[in-house]
Tab-separated table of C-alpha atoms in Angstrom:
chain	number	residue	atom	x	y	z
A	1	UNK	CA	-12.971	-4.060	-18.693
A	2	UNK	CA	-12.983	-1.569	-15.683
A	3	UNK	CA	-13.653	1.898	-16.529
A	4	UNK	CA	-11.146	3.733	-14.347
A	5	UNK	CA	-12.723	6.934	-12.660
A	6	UNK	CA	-10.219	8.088	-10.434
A	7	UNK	CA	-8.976	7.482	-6.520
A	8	UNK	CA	-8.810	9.625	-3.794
A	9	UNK	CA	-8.355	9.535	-0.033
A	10	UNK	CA	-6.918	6.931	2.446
A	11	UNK	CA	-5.793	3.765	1.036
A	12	UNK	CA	-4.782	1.219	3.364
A	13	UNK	CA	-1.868	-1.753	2.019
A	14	UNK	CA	-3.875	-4.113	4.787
A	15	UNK	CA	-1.706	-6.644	6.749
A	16	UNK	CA	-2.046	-10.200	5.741
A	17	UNK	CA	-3.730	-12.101	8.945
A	18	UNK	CA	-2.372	-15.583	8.937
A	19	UNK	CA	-3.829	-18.339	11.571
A	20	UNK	CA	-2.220	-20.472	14.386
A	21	UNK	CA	-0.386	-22.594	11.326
A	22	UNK	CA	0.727	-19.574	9.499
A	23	UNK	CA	-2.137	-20.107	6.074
A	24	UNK	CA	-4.083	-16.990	5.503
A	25	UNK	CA	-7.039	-16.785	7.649
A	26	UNK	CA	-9.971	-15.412	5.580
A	27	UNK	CA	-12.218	-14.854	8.426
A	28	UNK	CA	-9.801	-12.329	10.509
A	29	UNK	CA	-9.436	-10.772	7.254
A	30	UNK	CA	-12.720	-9.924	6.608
A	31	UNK	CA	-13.080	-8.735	9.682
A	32	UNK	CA	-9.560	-6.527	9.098
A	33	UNK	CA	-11.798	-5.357	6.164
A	34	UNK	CA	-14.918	-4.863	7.999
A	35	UNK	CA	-12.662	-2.314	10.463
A	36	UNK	CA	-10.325	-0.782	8.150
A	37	UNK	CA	-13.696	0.737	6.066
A	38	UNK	CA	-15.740	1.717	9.732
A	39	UNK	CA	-12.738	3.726	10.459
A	40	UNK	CA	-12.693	5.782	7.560
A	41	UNK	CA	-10.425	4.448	4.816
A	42	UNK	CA	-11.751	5.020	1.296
A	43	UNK	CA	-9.841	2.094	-0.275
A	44	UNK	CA	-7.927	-1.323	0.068
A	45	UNK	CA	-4.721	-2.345	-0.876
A	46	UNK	CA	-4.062	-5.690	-0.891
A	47	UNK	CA	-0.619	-8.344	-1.152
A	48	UNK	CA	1.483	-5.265	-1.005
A	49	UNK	CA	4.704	-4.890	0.941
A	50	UNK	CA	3.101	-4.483	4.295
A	51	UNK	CA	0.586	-7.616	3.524
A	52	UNK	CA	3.735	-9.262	3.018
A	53	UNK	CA	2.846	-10.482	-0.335
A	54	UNK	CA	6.345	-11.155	-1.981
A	55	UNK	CA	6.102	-14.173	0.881
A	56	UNK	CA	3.387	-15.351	0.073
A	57	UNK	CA	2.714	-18.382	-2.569
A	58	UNK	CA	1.503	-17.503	-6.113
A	59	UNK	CA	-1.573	-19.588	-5.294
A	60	UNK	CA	-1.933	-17.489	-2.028
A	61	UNK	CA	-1.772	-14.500	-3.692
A	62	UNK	CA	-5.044	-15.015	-5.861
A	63	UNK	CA	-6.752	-16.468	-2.856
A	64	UNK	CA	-6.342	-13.091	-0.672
A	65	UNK	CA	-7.234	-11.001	-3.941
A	66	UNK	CA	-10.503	-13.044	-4.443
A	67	UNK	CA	-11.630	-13.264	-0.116
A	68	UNK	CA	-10.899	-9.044	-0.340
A	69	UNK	CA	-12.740	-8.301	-3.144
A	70	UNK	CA	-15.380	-10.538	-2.078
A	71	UNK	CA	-15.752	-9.321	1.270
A	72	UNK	CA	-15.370	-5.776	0.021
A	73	UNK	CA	-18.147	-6.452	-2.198
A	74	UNK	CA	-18.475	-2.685	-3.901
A	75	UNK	CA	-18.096	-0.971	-0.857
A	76	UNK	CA	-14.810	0.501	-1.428
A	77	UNK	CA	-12.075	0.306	-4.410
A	78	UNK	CA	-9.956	-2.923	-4.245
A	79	UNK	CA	-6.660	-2.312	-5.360
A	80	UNK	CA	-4.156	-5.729	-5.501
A	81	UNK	CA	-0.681	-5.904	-5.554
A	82	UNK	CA	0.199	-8.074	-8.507
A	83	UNK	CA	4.015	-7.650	-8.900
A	84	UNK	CA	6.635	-10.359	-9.183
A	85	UNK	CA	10.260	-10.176	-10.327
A	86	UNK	CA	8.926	-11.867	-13.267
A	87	UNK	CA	6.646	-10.531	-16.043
A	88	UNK	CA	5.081	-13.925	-16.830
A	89	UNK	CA	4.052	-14.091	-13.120
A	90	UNK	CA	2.943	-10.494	-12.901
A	91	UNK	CA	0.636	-11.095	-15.846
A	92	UNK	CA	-0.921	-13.715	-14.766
A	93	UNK	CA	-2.007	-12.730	-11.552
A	94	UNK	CA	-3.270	-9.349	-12.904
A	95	UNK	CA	-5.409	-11.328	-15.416
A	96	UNK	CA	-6.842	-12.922	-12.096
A	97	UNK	CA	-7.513	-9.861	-10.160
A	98	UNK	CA	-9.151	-8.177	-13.451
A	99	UNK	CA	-11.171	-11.466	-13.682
A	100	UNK	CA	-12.317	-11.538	-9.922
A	101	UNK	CA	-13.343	-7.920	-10.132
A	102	UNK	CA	-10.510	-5.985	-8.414
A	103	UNK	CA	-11.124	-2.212	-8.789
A	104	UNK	CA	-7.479	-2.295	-10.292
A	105	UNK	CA	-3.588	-3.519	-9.935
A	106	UNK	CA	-0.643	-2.421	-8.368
A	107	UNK	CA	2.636	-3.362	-10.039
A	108	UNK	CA	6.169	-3.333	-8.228
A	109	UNK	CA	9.057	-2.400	-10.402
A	110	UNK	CA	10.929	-6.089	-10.387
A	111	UNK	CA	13.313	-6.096	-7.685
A	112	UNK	CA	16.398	-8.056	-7.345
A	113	UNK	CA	18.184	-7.638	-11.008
A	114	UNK	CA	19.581	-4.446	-11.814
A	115	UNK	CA	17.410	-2.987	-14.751
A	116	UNK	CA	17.246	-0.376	-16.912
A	117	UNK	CA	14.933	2.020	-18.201
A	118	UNK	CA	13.850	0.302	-21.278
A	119	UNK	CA	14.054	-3.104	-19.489
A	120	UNK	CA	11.207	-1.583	-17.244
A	121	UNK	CA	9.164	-0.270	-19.989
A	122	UNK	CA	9.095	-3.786	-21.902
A	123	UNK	CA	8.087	-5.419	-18.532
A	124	UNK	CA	5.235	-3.017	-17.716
A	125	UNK	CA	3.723	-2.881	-21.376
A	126	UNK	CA	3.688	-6.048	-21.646
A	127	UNK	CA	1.892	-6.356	-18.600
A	128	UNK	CA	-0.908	-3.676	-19.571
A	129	UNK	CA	-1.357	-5.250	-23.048
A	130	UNK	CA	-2.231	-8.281	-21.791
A	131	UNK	CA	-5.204	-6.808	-19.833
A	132	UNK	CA	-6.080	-4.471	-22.225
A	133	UNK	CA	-8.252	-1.412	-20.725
A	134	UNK	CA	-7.796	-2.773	-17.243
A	135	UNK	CA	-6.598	-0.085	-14.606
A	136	UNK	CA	-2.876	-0.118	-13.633
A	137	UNK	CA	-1.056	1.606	-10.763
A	138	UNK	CA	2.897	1.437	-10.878
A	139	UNK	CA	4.680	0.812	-7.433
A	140	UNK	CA	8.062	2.572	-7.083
A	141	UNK	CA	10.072	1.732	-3.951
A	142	UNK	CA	13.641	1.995	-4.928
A	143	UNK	CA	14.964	1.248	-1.435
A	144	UNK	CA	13.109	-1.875	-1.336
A	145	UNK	CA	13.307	-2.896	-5.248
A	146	UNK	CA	16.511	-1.891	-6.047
A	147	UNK	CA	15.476	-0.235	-9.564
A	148	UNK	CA	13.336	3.377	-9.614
A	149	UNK	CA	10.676	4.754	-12.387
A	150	UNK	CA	12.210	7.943	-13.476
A	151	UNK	CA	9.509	10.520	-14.334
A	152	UNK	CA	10.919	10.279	-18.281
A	153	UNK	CA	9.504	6.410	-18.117
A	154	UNK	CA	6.437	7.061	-16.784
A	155	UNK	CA	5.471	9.808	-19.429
A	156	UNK	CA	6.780	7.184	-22.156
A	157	UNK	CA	4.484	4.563	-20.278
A	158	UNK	CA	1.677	6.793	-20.171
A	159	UNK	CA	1.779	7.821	-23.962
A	160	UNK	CA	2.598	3.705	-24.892
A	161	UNK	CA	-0.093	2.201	-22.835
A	162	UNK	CA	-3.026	4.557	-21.370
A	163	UNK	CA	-4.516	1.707	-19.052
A	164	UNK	CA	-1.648	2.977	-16.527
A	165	UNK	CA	-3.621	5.321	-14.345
A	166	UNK	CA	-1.435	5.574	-11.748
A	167	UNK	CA	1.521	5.420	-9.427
A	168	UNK	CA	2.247	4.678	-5.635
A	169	UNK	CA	5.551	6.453	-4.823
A	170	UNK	CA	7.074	5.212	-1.138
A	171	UNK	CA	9.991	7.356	-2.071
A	172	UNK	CA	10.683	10.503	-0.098
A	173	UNK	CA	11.423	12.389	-3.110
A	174	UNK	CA	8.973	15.125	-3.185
A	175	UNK	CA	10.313	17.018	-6.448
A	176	UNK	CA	10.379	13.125	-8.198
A	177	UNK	CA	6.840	13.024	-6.787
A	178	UNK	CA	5.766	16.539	-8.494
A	179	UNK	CA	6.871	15.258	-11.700
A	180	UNK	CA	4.972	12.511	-11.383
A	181	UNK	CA	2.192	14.529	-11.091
A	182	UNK	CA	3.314	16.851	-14.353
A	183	UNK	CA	3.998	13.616	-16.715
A	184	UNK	CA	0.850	11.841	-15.449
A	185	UNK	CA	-1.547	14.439	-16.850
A	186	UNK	CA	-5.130	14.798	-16.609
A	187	UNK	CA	-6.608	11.366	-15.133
A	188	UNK	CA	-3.602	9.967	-13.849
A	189	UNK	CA	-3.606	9.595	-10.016
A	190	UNK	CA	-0.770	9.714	-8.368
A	191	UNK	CA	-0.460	8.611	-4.489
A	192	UNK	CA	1.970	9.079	-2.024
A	193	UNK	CA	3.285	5.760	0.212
A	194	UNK	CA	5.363	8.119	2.692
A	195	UNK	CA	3.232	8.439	5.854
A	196	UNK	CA	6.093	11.581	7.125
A	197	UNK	CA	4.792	13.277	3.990
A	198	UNK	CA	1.441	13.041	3.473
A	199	UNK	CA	0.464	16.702	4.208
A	200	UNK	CA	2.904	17.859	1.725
A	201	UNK	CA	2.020	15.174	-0.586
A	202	UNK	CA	-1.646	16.431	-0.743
A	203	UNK	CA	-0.362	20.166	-0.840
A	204	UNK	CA	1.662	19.127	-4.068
A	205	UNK	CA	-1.484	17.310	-5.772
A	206	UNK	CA	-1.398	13.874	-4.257
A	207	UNK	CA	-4.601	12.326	-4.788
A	208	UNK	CA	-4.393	10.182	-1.483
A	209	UNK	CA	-2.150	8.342	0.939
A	210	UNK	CA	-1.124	4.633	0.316
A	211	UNK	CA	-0.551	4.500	4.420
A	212	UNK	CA	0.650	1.153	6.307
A	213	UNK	CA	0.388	2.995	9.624
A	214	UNK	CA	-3.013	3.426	9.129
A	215	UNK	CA	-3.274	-0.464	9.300
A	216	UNK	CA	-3.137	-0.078	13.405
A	217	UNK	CA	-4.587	3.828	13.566
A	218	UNK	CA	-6.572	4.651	10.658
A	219	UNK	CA	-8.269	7.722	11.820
A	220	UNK	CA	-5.877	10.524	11.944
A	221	UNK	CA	-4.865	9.467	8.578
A	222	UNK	CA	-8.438	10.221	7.569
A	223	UNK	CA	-9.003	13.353	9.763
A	224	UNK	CA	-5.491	15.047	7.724
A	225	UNK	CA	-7.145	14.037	4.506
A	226	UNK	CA	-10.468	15.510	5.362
A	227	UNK	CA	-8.927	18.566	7.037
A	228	UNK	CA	-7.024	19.312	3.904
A	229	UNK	CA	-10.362	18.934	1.709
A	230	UNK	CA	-11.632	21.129	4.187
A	231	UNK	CA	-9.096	23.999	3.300
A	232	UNK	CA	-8.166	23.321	7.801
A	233	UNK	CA	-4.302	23.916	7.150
A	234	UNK	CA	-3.938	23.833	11.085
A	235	UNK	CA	-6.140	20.646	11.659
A	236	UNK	CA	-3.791	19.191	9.040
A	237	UNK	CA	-1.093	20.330	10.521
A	238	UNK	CA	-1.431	19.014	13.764
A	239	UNK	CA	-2.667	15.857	12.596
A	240	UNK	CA	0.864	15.304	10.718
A	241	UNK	CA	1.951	15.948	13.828
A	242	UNK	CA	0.469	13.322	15.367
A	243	UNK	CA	0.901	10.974	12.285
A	244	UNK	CA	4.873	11.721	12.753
A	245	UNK	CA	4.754	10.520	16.095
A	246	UNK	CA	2.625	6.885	15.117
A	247	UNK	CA	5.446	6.317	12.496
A	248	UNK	CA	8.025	6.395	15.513
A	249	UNK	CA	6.405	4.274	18.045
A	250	UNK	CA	5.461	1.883	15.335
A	251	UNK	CA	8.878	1.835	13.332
A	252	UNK	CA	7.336	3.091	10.380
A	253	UNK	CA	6.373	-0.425	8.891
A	254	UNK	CA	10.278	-1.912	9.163
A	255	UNK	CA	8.476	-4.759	10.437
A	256	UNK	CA	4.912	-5.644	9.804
A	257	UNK	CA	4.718	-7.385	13.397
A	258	UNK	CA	4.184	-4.264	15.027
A	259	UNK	CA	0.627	-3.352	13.067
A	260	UNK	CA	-0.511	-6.736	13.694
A	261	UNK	CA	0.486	-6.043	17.645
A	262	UNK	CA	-1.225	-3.058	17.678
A	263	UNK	CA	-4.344	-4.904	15.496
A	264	UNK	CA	-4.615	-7.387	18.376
A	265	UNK	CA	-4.718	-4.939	20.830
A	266	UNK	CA	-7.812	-3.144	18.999
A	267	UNK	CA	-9.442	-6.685	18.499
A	268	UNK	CA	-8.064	-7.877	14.942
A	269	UNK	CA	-6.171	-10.763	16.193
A	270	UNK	CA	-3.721	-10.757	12.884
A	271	UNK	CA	-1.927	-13.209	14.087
A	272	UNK	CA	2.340	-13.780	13.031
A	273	UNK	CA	4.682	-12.559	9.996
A	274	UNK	CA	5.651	-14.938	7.907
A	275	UNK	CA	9.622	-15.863	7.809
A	276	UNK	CA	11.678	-14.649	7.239
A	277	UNK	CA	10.656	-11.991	9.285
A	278	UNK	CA	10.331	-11.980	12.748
A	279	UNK	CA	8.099	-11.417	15.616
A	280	UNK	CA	8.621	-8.408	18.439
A	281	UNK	CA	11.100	-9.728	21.001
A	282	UNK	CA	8.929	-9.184	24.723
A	283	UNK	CA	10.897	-5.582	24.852
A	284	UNK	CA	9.357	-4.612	21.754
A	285	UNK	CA	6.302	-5.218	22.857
A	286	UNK	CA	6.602	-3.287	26.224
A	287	UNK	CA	8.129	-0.462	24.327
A	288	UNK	CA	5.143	-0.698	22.015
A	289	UNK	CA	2.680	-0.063	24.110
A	290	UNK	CA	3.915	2.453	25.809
A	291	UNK	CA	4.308	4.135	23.187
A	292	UNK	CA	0.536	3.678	22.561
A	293	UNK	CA	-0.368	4.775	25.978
A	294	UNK	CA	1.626	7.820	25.487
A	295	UNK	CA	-0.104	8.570	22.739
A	296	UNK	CA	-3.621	7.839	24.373
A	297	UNK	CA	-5.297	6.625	21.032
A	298	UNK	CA	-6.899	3.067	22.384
């Protein structure tokens, strides 16, 4: 059992590094780790959308959750993306991150089918029954998965199974967002996955920012958080500023090639993507880092 105690701050849904022959290479991701936490990010996210983990093998999966959490060893949360389109897949690989000592699970709404509400609500009970008082973050990301968590279902899933402590929203829906908040109550912790929003995320009650940007630049993501602790509402400002500008020379995640460019640039050779996805055309590149040099953060 994990006793939840809350989340707050940077989270960052780390790329997946894969070697030469496109397997997961555990040392370049402990040393993605190793610079992820130096630069300031209070927690990891792992097999998410940006670690590519709906590509990756079931077998895979478990292997990345156990070399994080291993490598993390206490120093920050661990948070790993469990999801699948099935429930019988989603529980069993949150019974193995609860097992290998993952601070908790993220679970994406199951893509592909259309379902409804109280499709949803059997899938994700069922999921936090079988790992009884183990922490649980939902994932919403409609215009990725298709189907949405209404604010009605979450307050039924909080009342019908309390080990759901959270949610990661990468919907720009701030008003959906502040309901969250409401129907999640005291203890729940609700993060936003929009990096445009993040300032007025926080302002709303955000607890943190699930960021994939922050896989290539993780400290201005850490300087808005700390400036809004800090009560600095022109620090934070300015930093959004900044942060708007990273999510347009990077494309805002569309394709995780361009945070493992900018990795290998700043010494984290993380090597491909996985197919289907694709690498950056030589334009892409050159566009790339311009933009970087533009924005004089090497």
């Amino acid at each position: 059992m994990n006793a939840w105690s809350g989340l707050r701050g940077l989270v960052c849904p780390m790329v997946t590094p894969f070697n030469a022959k496109g397997h997961v290479d555990s040392a370049i991701t402990q040393q993605l780790v190793d610079f992820l936490l130096s630069h300031g990010v209070h927690a990891i996210f792992a097999g998410g959308t940006t670690g590519e983990g709906m590509l990756l093998r079931l077998e895979e999966r478990r292997a990345l959750c156990e070399m994080v959490v291993e490598h993390v060893a206490g120093r920050a949360p661990v948070i790993v993306h469990t999801g699948c389109i099935t429930t019988a897949d989603t529980i069993d690989l949150t019974r193995h991150a609860q097992a290998v000592g993952a601070t908790a699970a993220s679970i994406i709404v199951p893509y592909f089918y259309t379902l409804d509400d109280q499709s949803l609500f059997t899938h994700f009970v069922s999921v936090a029954q079988a790992v009884s008082a183990y922490p649980l973050f939902l994932y919403t990301f409609t215009s990725n998965a298709k189907n949405g968590i209404s604010p009605a279902l979450l307050e039924r899933l909080r009342s019908a199974a309390p080990n759901i402590v959270g949610i990661k929203s990468s919907n720009p829906d701030l008003l959906e967002f502040q309901q969250y908040i409401e129907v999640g109550g005291e203890g729940f912790t609700a993060l936003c996955g929009v990096d445009a929003l993040m300032l007025p995320a926080l302002a709303l009650g955000a607890h943190g920012q699930v960021s994939g940007n922050s896989n290539a630049f993780p400290e201005p993501f850490r300087a808005l958080y700390d400036a809004v602790t800090a009560g600095d509402l022109d620090q934070a400002r300015s930093k959004q500023q900044l942060i708007r500008r990273i999510c347009q020379v990077l494309k805002d995640g569309l394709h995780p090639a361009y945070f493992k460019a900018v990795l290998t640039l700043r010494g984290i050779p993380a090597g491909c993507v996985r197919s289907p996805m694709r690498e950056l055309t030589v334009g892409e590149r050159r566009e790339l880092e311009r933009g970087i040099r533009e924005l004089d953060l090497l």
